[in-house]
CSV table of C-alpha atoms in Angstrom, one decimal:
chain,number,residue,atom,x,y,z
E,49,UNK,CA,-3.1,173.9,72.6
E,50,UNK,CA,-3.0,177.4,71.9
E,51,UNK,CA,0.0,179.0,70.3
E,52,UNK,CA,2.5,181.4,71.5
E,53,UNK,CA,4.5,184.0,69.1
E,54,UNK,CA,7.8,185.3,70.8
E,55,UNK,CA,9.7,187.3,67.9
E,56,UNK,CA,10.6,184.9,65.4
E,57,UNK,CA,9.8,181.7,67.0
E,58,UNK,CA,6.0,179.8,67.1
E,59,UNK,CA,4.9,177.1,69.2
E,60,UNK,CA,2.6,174.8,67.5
E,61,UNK,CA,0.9,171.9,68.9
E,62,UNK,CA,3.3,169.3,67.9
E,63,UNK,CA,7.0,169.7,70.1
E,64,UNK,CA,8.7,170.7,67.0
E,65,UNK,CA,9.6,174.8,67.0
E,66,UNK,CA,9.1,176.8,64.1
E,67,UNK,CA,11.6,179.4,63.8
E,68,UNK,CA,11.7,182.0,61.0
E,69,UNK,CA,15.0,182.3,59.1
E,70,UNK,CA,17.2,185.4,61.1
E,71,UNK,CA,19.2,187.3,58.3
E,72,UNK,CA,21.3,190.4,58.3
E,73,UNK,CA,21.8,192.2,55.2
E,74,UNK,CA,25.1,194.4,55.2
E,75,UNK,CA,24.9,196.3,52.5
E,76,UNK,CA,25.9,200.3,52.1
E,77,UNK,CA,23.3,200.8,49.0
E,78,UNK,CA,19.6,201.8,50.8
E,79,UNK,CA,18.4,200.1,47.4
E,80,UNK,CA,19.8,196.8,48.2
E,81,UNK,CA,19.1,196.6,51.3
E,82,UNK,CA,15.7,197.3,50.7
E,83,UNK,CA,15.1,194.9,47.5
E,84,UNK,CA,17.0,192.1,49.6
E,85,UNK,CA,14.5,192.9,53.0
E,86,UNK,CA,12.1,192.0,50.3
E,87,UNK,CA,13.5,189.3,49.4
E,88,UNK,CA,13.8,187.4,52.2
E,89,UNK,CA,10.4,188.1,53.6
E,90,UNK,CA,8.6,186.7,50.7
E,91,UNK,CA,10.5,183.1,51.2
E,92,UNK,CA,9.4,184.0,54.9
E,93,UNK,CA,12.4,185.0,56.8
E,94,UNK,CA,13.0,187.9,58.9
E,95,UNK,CA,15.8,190.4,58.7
E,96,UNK,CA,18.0,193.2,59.9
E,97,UNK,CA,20.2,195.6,58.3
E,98,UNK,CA,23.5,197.7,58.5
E,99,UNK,CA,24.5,199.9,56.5
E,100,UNK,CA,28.2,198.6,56.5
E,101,UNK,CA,30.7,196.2,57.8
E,102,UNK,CA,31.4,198.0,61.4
E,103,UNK,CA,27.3,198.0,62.1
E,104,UNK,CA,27.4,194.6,61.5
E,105,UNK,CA,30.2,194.0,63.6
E,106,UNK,CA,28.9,196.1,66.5
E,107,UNK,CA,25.6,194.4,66.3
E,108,UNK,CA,27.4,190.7,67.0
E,109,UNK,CA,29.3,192.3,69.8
E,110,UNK,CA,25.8,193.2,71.1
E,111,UNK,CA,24.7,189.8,70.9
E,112,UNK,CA,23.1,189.7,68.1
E,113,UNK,CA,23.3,186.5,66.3
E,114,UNK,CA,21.8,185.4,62.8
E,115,UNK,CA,20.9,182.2,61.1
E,116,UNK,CA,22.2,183.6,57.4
E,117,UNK,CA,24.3,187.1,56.9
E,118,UNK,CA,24.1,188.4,53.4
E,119,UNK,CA,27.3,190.9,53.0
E,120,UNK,CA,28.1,193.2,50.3
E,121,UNK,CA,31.7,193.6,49.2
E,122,UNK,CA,32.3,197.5,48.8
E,123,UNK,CA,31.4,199.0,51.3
E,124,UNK,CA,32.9,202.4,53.5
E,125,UNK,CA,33.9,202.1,57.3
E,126,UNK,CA,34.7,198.1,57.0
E,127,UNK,CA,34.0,196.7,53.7
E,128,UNK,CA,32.8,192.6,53.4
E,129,UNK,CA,36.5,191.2,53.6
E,130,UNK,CA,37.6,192.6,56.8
E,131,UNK,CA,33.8,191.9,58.2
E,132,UNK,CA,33.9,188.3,57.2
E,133,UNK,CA,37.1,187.9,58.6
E,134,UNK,CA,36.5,189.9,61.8
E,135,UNK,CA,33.0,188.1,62.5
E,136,UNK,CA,34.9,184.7,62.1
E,137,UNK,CA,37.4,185.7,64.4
E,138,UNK,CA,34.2,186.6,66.6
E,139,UNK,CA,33.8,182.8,66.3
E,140,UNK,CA,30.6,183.9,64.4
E,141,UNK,CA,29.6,180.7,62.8
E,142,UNK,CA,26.4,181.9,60.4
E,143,UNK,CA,26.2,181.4,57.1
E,144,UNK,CA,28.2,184.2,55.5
E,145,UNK,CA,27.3,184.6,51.5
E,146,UNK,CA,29.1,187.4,50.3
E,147,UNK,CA,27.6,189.5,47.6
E,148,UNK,CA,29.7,190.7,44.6
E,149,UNK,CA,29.4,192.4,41.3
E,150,UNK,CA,30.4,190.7,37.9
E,151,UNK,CA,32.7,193.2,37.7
E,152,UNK,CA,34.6,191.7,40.4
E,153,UNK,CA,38.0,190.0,39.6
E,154,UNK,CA,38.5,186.1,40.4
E,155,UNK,CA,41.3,187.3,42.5
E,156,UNK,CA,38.7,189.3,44.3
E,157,UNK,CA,36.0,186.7,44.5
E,158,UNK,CA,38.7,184.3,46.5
E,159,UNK,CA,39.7,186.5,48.4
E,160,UNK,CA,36.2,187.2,49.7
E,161,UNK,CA,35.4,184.0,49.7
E,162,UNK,CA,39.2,183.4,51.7
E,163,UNK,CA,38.1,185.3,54.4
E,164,UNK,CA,35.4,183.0,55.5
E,165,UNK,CA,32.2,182.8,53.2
E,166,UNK,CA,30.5,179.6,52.8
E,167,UNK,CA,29.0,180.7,49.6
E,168,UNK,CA,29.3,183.9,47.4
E,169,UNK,CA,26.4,185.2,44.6
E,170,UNK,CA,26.6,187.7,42.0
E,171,UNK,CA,24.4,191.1,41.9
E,172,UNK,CA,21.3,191.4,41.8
E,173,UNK,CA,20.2,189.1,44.3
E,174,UNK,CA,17.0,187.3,43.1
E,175,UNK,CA,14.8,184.7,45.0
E,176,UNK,CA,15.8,182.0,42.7
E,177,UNK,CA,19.5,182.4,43.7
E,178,UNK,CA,18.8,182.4,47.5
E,179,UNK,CA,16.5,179.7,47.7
E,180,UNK,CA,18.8,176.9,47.6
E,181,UNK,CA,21.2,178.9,50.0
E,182,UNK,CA,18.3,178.7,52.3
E,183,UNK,CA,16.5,175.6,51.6
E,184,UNK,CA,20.0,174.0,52.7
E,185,UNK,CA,20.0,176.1,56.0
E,186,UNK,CA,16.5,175.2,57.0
E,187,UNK,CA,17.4,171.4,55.8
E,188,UNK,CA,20.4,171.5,58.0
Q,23,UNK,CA,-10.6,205.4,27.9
Q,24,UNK,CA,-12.5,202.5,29.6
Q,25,UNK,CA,-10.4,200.3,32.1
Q,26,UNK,CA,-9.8,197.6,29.5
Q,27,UNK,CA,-8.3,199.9,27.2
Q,28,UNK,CA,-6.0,201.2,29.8
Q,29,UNK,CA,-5.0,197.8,31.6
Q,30,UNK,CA,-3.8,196.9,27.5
Q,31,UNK,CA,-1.9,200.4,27.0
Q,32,UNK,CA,-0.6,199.5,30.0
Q,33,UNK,CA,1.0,196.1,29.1
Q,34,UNK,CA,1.4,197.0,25.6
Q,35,UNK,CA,3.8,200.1,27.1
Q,36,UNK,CA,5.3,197.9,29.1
Q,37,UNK,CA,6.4,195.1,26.8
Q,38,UNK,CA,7.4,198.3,24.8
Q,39,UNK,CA,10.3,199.0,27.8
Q,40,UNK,CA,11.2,195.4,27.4
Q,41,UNK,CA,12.0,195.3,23.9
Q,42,UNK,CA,13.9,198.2,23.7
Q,43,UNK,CA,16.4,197.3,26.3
Q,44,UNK,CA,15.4,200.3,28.2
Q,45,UNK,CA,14.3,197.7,31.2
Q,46,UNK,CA,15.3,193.5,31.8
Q,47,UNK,CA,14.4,190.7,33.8
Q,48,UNK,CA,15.5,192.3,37.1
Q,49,UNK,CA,12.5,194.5,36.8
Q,50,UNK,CA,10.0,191.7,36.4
Q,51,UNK,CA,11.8,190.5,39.5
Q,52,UNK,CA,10.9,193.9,41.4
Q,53,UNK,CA,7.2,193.2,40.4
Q,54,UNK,CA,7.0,189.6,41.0
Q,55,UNK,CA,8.2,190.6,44.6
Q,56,UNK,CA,5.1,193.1,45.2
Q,57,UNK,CA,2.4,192.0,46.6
Q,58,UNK,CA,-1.1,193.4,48.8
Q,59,UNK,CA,1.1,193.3,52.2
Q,60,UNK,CA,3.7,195.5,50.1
Q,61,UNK,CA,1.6,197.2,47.0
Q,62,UNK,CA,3.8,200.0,46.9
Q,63,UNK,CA,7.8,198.1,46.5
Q,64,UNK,CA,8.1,198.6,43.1
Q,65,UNK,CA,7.9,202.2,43.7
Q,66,UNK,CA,10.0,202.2,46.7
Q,67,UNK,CA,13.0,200.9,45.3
Q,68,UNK,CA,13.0,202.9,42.0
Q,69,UNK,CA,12.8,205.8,44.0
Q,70,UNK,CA,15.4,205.6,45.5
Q,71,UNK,CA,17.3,204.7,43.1
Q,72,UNK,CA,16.2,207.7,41.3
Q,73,UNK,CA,17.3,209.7,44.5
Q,74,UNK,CA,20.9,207.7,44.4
Q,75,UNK,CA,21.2,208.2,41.0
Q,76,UNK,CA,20.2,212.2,40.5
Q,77,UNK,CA,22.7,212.7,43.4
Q,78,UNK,CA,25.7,210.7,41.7
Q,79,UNK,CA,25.4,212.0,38.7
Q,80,UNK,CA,25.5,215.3,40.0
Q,81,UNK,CA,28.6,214.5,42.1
Q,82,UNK,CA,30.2,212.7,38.7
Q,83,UNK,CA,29.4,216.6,36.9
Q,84,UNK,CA,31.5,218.1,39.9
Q,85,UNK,CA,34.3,215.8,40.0
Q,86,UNK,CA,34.8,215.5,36.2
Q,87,UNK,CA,34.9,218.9,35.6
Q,88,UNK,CA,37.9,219.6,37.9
Q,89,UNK,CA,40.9,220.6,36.8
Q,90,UNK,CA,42.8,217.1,37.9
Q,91,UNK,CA,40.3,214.5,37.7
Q,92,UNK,CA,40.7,212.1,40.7
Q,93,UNK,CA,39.5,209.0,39.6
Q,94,UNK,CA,39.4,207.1,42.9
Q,95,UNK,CA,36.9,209.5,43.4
Q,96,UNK,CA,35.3,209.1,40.1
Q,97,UNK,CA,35.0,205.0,39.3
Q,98,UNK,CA,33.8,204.3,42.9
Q,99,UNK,CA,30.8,206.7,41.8
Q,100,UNK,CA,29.7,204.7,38.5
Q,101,UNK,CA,30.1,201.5,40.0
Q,102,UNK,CA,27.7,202.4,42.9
Q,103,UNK,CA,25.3,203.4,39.8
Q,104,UNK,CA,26.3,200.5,37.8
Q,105,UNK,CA,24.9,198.3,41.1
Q,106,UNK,CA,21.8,200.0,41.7
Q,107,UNK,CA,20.5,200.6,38.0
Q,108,UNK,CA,20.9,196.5,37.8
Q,109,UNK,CA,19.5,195.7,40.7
Q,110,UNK,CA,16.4,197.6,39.6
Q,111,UNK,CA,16.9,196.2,36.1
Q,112,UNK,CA,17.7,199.6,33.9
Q,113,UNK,CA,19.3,198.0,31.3
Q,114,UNK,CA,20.6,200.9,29.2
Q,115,UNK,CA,22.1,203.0,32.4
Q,116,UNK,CA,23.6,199.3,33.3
Q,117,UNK,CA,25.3,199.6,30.0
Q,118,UNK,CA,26.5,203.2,29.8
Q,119,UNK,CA,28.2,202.7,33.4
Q,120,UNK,CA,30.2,199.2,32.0
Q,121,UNK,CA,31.3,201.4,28.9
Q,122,UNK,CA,32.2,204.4,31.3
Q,123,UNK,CA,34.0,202.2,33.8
Q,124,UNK,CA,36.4,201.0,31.6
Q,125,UNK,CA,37.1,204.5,30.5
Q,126,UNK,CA,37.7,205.6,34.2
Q,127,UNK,CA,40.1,202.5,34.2
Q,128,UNK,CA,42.2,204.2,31.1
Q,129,UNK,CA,41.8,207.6,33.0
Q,130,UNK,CA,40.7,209.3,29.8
Q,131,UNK,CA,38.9,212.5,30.9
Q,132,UNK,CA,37.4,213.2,27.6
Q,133,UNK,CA,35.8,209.8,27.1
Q,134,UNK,CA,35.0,210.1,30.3
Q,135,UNK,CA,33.0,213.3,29.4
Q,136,UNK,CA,31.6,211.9,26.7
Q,137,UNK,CA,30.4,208.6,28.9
Q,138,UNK,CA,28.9,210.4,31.5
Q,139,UNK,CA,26.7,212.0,29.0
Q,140,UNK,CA,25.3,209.0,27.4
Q,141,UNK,CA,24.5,207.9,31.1
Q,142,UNK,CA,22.3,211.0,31.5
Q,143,UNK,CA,20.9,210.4,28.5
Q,144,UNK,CA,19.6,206.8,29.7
Q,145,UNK,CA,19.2,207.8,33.0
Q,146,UNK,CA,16.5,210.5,32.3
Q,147,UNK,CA,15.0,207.8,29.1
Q,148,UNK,CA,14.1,205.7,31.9
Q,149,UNK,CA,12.9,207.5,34.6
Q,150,UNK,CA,10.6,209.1,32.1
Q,151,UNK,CA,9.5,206.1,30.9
Q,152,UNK,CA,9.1,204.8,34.7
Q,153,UNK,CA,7.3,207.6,35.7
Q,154,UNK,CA,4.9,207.1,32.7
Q,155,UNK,CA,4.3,203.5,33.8
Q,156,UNK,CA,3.6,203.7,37.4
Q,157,UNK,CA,1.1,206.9,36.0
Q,158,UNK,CA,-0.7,204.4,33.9
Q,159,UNK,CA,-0.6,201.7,36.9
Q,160,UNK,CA,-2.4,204.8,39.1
Q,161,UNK,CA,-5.4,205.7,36.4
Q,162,UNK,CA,-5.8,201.8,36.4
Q,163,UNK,CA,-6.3,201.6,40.3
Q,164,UNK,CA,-8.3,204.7,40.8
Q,165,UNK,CA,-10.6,203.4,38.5
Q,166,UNK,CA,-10.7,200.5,40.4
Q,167,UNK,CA,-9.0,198.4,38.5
Q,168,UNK,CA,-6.2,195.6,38.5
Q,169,UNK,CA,-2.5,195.7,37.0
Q,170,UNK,CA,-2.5,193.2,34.5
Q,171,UNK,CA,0.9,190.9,35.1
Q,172,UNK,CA,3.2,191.5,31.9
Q,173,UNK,CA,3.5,188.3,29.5
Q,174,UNK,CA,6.4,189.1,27.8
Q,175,UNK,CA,6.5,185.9,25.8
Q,176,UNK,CA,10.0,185.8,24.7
């Protein structure tokens, strides 16, 4: 049978699909966002940016929808609080990790995490810290 | 030099970065992210971060050397700086931010001063040293070599 490739998604000859992890990285830093593209491609996902909260918030009100959102704390326009709690309120139900800085207070990290994250990781991102995040995803 | 000779000045320099502090681990993370599909990511991201970082610093110069210093304006600057030197692994500039930030928190102008100096200082240390490196990784491949993978062994 041959196979048919329609953005993310492969037929193959058995009935199961093959779907490529969706993510959107919110992130105002073009660095990050470019080091976590990076990231997710090489454990074979594909992925989407904003460059803050807002973008990501008027890409779901497009219709956008994601399998994993990777959001950075500080960020200008709408920063990762008011995001995760605005795209849950969007009855948005992705995975939300929120990304934070060691500098960050514990106060702060609940508080992130309070507004609706199922996980939260500490800058940098690496692929050993995402991996588990995702290998539970796709096990799901 | 023969291509040999070059792929070892090339490791040897690069352990060198290693040991001094001047890079860490994050940057072995950059490379072990490159590969043919992407040969050019390690680049990519440290220049930008060279572009981010020539412009903060330059904004940190203005805003330091007003008369009031507005730290809300200030802080938010090194710990953008603080953020992208780690996520590229420049250990030293990582450093000099933690050191300035917690100056900025006291809102002591001269430290301050004296900080943002000593990240200059680190700053420019590594992006020589970076542009050095990715020099030696260009001889290498014009003369049709590899780049040897780093074994840092400690």
């Amino acid at each position: 049978m041959a196979t048919k490739s329609t953005g993310g998604t492969e037929k193959t000859k058995s009935t199961e699909v093959k779907k490529k992890l969706n993510v959107l990285i919110v992130d105002d830093d073009p660095l990050n966002r470019r080091l976590h593209e990076m990231i997710i491609k090489t454990i074979g996902g594909i992925s989407q940016t904003a460059k803050n909260g807002e973008e990501a918030v008027i890409l779901h009100r497009g219709g956008a929808s994601f399998d994993l959102i990777l959001m950075d704390k500080e960020m200008p326009e709408r920063d990762g609080v008011s995001t995760t709690k605005k795209l849950r309120e969007m009855k948005v139900t992705s995975m939300i990790v929120g990304v934070t800085s060691l500098a960050d207070q514990e106060e702060e990290r609940k508080a992130f995490m309070e507004a609706g994250l199922n996980h939260c990781l500490e800058k940098p991102l690496t692929k050993a810290k995402i991996l588990p995040l995702i290998n539970h995803l796709v096990g799901a | 030099m023969d291509l040999v000779q070059m792929q070892k000045s090339l490791q040897d320099y690069t352990k060198s970065l290693f040991l001094e502090g001047i890079l860490d681990s994050q940057f072995l993370q950059l490379q072990q992210l490159q590969d043919e599909s992407n040969p050019d990511f390690v680049s990519q991201v440290v220049t930008l971060f060279f572009q981010d970082s020539d412009r903060i610093l330059n904004d940190l110069s203005l805003s330091l050397d007003q008369q009031v210093v507005d730290f809300k304006k200030v802080d938010p600057h090194v710990h953008q700086l603080k953020g992208s030197s780690s996520s590229i692994g420049a250990q030293r500039v990582k450093n000099a931010c933690v050191v300035f930030r917690s100056f900025c928190e006291q809102q002591n102008v001269e430290a301050c001063h004296r900080c943002l100096q000593q990240v200059k200082q680190e700053y420019y240390l590594v992006k020589n040293r970076l542009e050095t490196l990715f020099k030696l990784e260009q001889q290498i491949v014009a003369s049709g070599g590899m780049i040897p993978a780093v074994e840092l062994g400690f």
